Amino acid sequence: MPKMKTNCSAKKRFTLTASGKIKRKHAFKSHILTKKSTKRKRNLTYFGAVSKADQKNVKLMLNML
């Protein structure tokens, strides 16, 4: 049977923490930033966790199941 391939776009977008959670970056932080408040932009800087509903699909893309 051939090797399972990792989804390259997922490989670039998600990282795994030591406790097994999946980290992701927030969207809406690349352009059109003048109308967004400083607080909103600052909060988009930090990493977020992938929601429980999406974890299975992300792990499939990363060949972790």
Tab-separated table of C-alpha atoms in Angstrom:
chain	number	residue	atom	x	y	z
A	1	MET	CA	0.000	0.000	0.000
A	2	PRO	CA	1.387	3.463	-0.840
A	3	LYS	CA	2.346	5.978	1.785
A	4	MET	CA	-0.282	8.428	2.995
A	5	LYS	CA	0.512	11.964	1.888
A	6	THR	CA	0.250	14.914	4.246
A	7	ASN	CA	-1.809	17.831	2.970
A	8	CYS	CA	0.841	20.504	2.278
A	9	SER	CA	-1.450	23.464	2.940
A	10	ALA	CA	-2.427	22.002	6.326
A	11	LYS	CA	1.231	21.348	7.135
A	12	LYS	CA	1.940	25.074	6.736
A	13	ARG	CA	-1.084	26.265	8.719
A	14	PHE	CA	-1.260	24.047	11.803
A	15	THR	CA	1.215	23.106	14.528
A	16	LEU	CA	0.936	20.625	17.355
A	17	THR	CA	1.431	21.560	21.009
A	18	ALA	CA	3.158	19.325	23.557
A	19	SER	CA	-0.198	18.406	25.103
A	20	GLY	CA	-1.588	17.312	21.714
A	21	LYS	CA	-3.740	20.326	20.876
A	22	ILE	CA	-3.613	21.861	17.400
A	23	LYS	CA	-2.660	25.527	17.081
A	24	ARG	CA	-3.811	27.823	14.279
A	25	LYS	CA	-3.392	31.469	13.332
A	26	HIS	CA	-6.303	33.884	13.151
A	27	ALA	CA	-7.635	35.173	9.854
A	28	PHE	CA	-8.323	38.854	8.963
A	29	LYS	CA	-4.855	40.160	9.857
A	30	SER	CA	-3.242	40.564	6.430
A	31	HIS	CA	-4.669	43.712	4.833
A	32	ILE	CA	-7.353	46.427	5.217
A	33	LEU	CA	-6.107	47.015	8.754
A	34	THR	CA	-6.853	50.735	8.996
A	35	LYS	CA	-10.521	50.285	9.847
A	36	LYS	CA	-9.832	47.611	12.493
A	37	SER	CA	-9.235	48.693	16.054
A	38	THR	CA	-5.881	48.232	17.754
A	39	LYS	CA	-7.429	45.850	20.273
A	40	ARG	CA	-8.928	43.716	17.506
A	41	LYS	CA	-5.627	43.547	15.602
A	42	ARG	CA	-3.706	42.709	18.776
A	43	ASN	CA	-6.078	39.860	19.640
A	44	LEU	CA	-5.745	38.455	16.116
A	45	THR	CA	-1.964	38.267	16.600
A	46	TYR	CA	-2.082	35.409	19.090
A	47	PHE	CA	-2.526	31.748	18.201
A	48	GLY	CA	-5.848	30.046	18.729
A	49	ALA	CA	-6.792	26.403	19.162
A	50	VAL	CA	-8.631	24.409	16.527
A	51	SER	CA	-12.229	23.791	17.612
A	52	LYS	CA	-13.271	20.314	18.661
A	53	ALA	CA	-15.577	20.005	15.631
A	54	ASP	CA	-12.653	20.566	13.226
A	55	GLN	CA	-9.956	18.551	15.008
A	56	LYS	CA	-10.749	15.255	13.288
A	57	ASN	CA	-10.533	16.793	9.796
A	58	VAL	CA	-7.280	18.589	10.577
A	59	LYS	CA	-5.734	15.409	11.977
A	60	LEU	CA	-6.779	13.529	8.822
A	61	MET	CA	-5.053	16.160	6.677
A	62	LEU	CA	-1.913	15.843	8.818
A	63	ASN	CA	-2.066	12.001	8.804
A	64	MET	CA	-2.302	11.798	12.579
A	65	LEU	CA	-5.211	9.321	12.807
